[in-house]
PDB file of C-alpha atoms in Angstrom:
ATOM      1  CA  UNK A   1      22.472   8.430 -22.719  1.00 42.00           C
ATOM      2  CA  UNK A   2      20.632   5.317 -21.714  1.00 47.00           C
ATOM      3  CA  UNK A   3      21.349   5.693 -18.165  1.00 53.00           C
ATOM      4  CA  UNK A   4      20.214   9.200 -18.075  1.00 57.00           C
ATOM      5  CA  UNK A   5      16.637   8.063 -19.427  1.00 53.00           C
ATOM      6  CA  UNK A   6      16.796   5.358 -16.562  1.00 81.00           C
ATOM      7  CA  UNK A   7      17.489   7.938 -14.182  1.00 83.00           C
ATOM      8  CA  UNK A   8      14.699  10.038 -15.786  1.00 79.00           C
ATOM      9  CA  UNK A   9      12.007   7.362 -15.252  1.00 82.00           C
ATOM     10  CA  UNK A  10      13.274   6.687 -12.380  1.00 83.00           C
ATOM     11  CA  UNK A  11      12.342  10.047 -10.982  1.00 88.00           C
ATOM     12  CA  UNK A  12       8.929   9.996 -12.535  1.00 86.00           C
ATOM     13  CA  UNK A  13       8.276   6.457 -11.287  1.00 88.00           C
ATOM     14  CA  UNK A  14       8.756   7.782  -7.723  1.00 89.00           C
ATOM     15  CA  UNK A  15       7.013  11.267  -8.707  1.00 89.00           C
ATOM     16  CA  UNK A  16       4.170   9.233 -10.038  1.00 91.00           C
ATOM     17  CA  UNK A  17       3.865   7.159  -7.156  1.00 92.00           C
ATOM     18  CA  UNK A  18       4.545   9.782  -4.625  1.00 94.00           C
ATOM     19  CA  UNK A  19       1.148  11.524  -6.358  1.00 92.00           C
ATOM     20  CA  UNK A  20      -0.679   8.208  -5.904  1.00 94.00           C
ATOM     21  CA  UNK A  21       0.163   8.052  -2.061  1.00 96.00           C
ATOM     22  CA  UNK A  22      -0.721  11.988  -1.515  1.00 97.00           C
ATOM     23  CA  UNK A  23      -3.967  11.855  -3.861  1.00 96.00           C
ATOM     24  CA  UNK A  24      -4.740   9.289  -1.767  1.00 97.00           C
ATOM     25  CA  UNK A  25      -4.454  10.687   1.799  1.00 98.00           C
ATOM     26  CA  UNK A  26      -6.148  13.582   0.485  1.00 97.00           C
ATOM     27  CA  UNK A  27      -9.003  11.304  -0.626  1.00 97.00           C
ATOM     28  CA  UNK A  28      -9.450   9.871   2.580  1.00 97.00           C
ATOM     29  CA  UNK A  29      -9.136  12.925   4.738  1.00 97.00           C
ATOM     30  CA  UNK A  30     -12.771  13.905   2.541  1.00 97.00           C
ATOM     31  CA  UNK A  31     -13.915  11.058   3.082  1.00 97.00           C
ATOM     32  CA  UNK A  32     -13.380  11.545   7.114  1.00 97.00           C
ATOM     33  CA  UNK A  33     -15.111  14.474   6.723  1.00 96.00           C
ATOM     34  CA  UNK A  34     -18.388  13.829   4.413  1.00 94.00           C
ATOM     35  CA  UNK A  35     -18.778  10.081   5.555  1.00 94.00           C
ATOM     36  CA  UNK A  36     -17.601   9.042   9.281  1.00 94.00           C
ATOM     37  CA  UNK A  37     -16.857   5.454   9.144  1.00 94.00           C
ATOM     38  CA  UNK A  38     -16.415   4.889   5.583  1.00 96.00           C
ATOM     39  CA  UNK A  39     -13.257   2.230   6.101  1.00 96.00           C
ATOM     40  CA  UNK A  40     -15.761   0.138   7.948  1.00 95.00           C
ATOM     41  CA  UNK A  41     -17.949   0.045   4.705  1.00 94.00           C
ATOM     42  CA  UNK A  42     -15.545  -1.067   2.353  1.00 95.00           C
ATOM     43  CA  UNK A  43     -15.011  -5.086   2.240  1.00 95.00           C
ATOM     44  CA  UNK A  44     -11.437  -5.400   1.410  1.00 93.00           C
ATOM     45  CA  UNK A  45     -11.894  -8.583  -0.004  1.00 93.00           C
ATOM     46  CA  UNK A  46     -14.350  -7.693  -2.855  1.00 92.00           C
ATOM     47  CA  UNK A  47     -11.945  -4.165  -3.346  1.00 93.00           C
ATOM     48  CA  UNK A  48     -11.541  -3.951  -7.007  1.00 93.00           C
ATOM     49  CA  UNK A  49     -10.354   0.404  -7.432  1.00 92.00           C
ATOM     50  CA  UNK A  50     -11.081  -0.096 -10.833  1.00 90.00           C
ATOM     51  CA  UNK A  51     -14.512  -1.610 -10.359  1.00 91.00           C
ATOM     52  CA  UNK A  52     -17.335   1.120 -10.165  1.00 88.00           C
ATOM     53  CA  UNK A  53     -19.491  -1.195  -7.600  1.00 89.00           C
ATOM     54  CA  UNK A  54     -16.665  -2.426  -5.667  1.00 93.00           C
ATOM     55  CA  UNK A  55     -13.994   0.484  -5.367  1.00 94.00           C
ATOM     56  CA  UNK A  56     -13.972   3.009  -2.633  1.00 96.00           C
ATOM     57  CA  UNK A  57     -16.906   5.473  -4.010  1.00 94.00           C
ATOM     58  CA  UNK A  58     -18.970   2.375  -5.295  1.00 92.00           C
ATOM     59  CA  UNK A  59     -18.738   0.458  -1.576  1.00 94.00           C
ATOM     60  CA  UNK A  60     -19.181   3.361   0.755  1.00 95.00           C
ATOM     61  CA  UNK A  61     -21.754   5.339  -1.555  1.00 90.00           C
ATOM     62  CA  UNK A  62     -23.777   2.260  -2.810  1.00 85.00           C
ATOM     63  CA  UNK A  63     -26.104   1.952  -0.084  1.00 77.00           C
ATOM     64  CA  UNK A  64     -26.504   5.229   0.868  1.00 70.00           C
ATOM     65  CA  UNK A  65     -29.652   6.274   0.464  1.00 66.00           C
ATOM     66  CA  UNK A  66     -29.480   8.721  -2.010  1.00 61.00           C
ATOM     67  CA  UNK A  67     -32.679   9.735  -5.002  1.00 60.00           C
ATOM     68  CA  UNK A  68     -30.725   8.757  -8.105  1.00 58.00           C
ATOM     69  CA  UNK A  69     -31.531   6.758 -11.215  1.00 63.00           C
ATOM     70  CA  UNK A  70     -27.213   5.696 -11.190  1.00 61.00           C
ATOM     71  CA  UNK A  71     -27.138   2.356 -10.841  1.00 68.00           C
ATOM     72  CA  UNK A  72     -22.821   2.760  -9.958  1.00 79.00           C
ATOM     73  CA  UNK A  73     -21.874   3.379  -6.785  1.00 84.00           C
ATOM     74  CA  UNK A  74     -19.028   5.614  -7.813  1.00 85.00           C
ATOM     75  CA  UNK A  75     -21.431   7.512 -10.103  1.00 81.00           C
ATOM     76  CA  UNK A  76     -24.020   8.160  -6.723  1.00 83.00           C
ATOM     77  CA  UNK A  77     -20.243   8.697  -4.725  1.00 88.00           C
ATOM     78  CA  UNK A  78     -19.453  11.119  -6.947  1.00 86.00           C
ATOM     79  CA  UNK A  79     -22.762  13.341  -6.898  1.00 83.00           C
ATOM     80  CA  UNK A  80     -22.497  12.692  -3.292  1.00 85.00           C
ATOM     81  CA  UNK A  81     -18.988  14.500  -2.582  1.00 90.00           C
ATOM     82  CA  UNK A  82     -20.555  17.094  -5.682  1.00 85.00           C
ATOM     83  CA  UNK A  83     -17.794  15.657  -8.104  1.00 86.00           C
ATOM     84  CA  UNK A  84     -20.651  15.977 -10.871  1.00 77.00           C
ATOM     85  CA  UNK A  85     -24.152  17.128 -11.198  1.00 70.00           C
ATOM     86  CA  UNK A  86     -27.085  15.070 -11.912  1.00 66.00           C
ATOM     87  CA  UNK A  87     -28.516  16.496 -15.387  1.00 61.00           C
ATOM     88  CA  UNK A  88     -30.618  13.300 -16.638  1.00 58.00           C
ATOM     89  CA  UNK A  89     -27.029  11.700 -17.863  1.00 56.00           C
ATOM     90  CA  UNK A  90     -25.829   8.103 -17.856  1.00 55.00           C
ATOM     91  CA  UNK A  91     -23.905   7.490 -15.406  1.00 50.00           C
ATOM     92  CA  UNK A  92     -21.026   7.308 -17.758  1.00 53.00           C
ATOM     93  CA  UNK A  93     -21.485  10.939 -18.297  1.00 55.00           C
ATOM     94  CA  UNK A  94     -21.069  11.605 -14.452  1.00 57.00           C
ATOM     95  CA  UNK A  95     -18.398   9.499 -14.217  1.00 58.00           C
ATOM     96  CA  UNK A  96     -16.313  11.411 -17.058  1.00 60.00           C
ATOM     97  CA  UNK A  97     -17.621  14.764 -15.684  1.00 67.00           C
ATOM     98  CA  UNK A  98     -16.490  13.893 -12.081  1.00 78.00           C
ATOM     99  CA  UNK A  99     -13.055  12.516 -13.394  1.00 82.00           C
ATOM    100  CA  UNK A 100     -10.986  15.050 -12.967  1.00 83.00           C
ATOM    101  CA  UNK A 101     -11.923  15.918  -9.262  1.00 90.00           C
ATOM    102  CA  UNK A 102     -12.340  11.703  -8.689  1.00 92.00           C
ATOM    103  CA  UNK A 103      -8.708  12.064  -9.421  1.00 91.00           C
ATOM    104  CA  UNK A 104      -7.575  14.468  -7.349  1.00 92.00           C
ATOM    105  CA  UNK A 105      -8.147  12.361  -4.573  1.00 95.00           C
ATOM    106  CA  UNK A 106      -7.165   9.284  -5.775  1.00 95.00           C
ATOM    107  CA  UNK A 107     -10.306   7.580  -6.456  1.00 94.00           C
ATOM    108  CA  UNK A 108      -9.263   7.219 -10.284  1.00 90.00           C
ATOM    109  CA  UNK A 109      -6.586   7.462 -12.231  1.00 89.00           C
ATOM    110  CA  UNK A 110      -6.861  10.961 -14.149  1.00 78.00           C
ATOM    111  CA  UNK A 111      -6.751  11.390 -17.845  1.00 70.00           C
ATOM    112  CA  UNK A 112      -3.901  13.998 -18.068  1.00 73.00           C
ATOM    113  CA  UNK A 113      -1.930  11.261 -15.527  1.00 80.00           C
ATOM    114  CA  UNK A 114      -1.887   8.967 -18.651  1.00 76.00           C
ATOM    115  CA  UNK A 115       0.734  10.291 -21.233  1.00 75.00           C
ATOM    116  CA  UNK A 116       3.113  11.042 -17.779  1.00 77.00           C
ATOM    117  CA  UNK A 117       2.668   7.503 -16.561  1.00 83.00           C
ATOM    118  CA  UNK A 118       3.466   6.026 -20.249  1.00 78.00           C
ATOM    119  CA  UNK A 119       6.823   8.119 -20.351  1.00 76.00           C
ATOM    120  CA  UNK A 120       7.668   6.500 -17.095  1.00 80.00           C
ATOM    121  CA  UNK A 121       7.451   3.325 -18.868  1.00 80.00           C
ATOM    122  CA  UNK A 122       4.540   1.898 -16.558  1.00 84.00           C
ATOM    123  CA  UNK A 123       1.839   0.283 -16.884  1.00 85.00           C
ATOM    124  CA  UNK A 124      -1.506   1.979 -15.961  1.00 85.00           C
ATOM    125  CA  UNK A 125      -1.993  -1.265 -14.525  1.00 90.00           C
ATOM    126  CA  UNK A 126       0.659  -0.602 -11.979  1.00 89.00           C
ATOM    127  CA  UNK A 127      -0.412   2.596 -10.922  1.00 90.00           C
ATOM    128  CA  UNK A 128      -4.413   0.963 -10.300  1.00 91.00           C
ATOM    129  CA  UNK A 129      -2.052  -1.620  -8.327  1.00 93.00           C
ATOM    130  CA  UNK A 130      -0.494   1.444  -6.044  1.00 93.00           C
ATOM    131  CA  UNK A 131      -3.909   3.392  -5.487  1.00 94.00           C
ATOM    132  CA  UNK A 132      -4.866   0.068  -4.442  1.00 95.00           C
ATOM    133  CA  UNK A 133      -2.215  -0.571  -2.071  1.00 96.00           C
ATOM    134  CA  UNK A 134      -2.563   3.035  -0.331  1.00 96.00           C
ATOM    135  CA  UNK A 135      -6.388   3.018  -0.112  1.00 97.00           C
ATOM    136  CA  UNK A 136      -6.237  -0.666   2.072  1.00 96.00           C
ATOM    137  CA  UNK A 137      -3.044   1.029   3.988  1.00 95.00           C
ATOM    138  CA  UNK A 138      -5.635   3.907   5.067  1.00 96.00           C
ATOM    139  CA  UNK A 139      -8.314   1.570   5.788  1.00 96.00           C
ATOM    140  CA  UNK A 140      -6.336  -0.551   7.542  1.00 94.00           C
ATOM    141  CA  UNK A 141      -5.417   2.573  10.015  1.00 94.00           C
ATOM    142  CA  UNK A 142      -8.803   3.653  10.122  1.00 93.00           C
ATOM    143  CA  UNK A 143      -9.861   0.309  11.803  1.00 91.00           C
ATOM    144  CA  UNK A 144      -6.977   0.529  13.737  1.00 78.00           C
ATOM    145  CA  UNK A 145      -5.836  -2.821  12.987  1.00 53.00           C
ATOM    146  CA  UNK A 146      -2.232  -3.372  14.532  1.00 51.00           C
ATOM    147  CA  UNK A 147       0.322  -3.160  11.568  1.00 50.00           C
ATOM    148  CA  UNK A 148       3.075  -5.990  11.033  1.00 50.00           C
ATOM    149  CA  UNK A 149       6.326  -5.662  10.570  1.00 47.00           C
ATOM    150  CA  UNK A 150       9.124  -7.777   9.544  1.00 49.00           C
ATOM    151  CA  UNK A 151      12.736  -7.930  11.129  1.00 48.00           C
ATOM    152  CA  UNK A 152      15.609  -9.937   9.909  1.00 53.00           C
ATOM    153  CA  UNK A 153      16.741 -12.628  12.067  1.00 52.00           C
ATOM    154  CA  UNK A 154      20.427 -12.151  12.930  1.00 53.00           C
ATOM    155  CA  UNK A 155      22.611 -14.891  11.933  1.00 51.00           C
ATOM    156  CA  UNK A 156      20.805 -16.596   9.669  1.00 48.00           C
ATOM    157  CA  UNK A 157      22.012 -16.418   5.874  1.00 48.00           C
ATOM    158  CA  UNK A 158      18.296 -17.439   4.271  1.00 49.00           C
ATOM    159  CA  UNK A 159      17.381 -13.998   5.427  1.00 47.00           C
ATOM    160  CA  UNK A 160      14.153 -15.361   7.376  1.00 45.00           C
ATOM    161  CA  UNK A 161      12.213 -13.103   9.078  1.00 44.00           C
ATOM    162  CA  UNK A 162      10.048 -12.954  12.009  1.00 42.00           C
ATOM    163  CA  UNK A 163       6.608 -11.105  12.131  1.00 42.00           C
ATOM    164  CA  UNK A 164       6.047  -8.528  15.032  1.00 43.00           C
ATOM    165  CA  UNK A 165       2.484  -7.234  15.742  1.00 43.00           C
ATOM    166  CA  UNK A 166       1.747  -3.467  17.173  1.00 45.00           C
ATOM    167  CA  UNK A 167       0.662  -3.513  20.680  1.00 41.00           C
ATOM    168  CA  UNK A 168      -3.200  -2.433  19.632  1.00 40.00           C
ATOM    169  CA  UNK A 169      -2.795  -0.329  23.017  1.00 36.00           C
TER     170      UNK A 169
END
């Protein structure tokens, strides 16, 4: 019985995950659409996707000029992509409005994802950790900055590797 549950969480680990890469792309692909050149906006280093200021929506939509009293750049992002309406709410109200759509394309985590991701036996912490990962992955292609890649070096035991760069061209 116990391995069947491991094989069970398993499978929703990778479904989970799976959902993270694909809300992702899909979030990006909008983003291509409604605001050229938004990978070039975002400062990798001050990334945080669970920051409202420093994730995706809060870097690329902070300092667009936009009439709004929301101080969050994920709160303006989300008006911006019409996630959420203004109506004279806090932009805590926008943000929970705009949650469920925010989700869809993997600028959040959504709040029917969280009984799922605690069956799985993950941490929501883990799954911030992967929308992460796949929003610097489609940066990183955006810019088209040359990917590395890692190949074992026969005959050696330590398994060292060596680092090969993309030709840019």
């Amino acid at each position: 019985m116990h391995g069947e549950l491991t094989k069970l969480q398993n499978k929703m680990v990778s479904k989970i995950r799976r959902r993270c890469r694909d809300r992702v792309k899909r979030g990006a692909a909008l983003l291509d659409r409604e605001q050229p050149g938004w990978a070039d906006k975002v400062d990798i280093s001050n990334f945080e996707i669970w920051e409202p200021n420093r994730c995706i929506l809060g870097q690329v939509f902070m300092n667009v000029k936009f009439k709004s009293k929301y101080s969050s750049g994920y709160s303006r992002g989300l008006i911006a992509l019409k996630f959420a309406k203004v109506d004279g709410s806090e932009d805590e109200d926008v943000m929970e409005f705009g949650e469920k759509k925010a989700a869809h394309y993997g600028f959040t985590i959504g709040v029917n994802d969280e009984d799922e991701i605690g069956e799985a036996g993950i941490y929501m912490e883990t799954v911030w950790e992967w929308l992460a990962m796949y929003w610097i992955r489609e940066i990183e292609k955006r810019r088209q900055l040359p990917s590395v890649r890692t190949f074992p070096l026969l005959g050696t035991s330590q398994g060292a590797k060596i680092w090969l760069m993309d030709d840019p061209a």
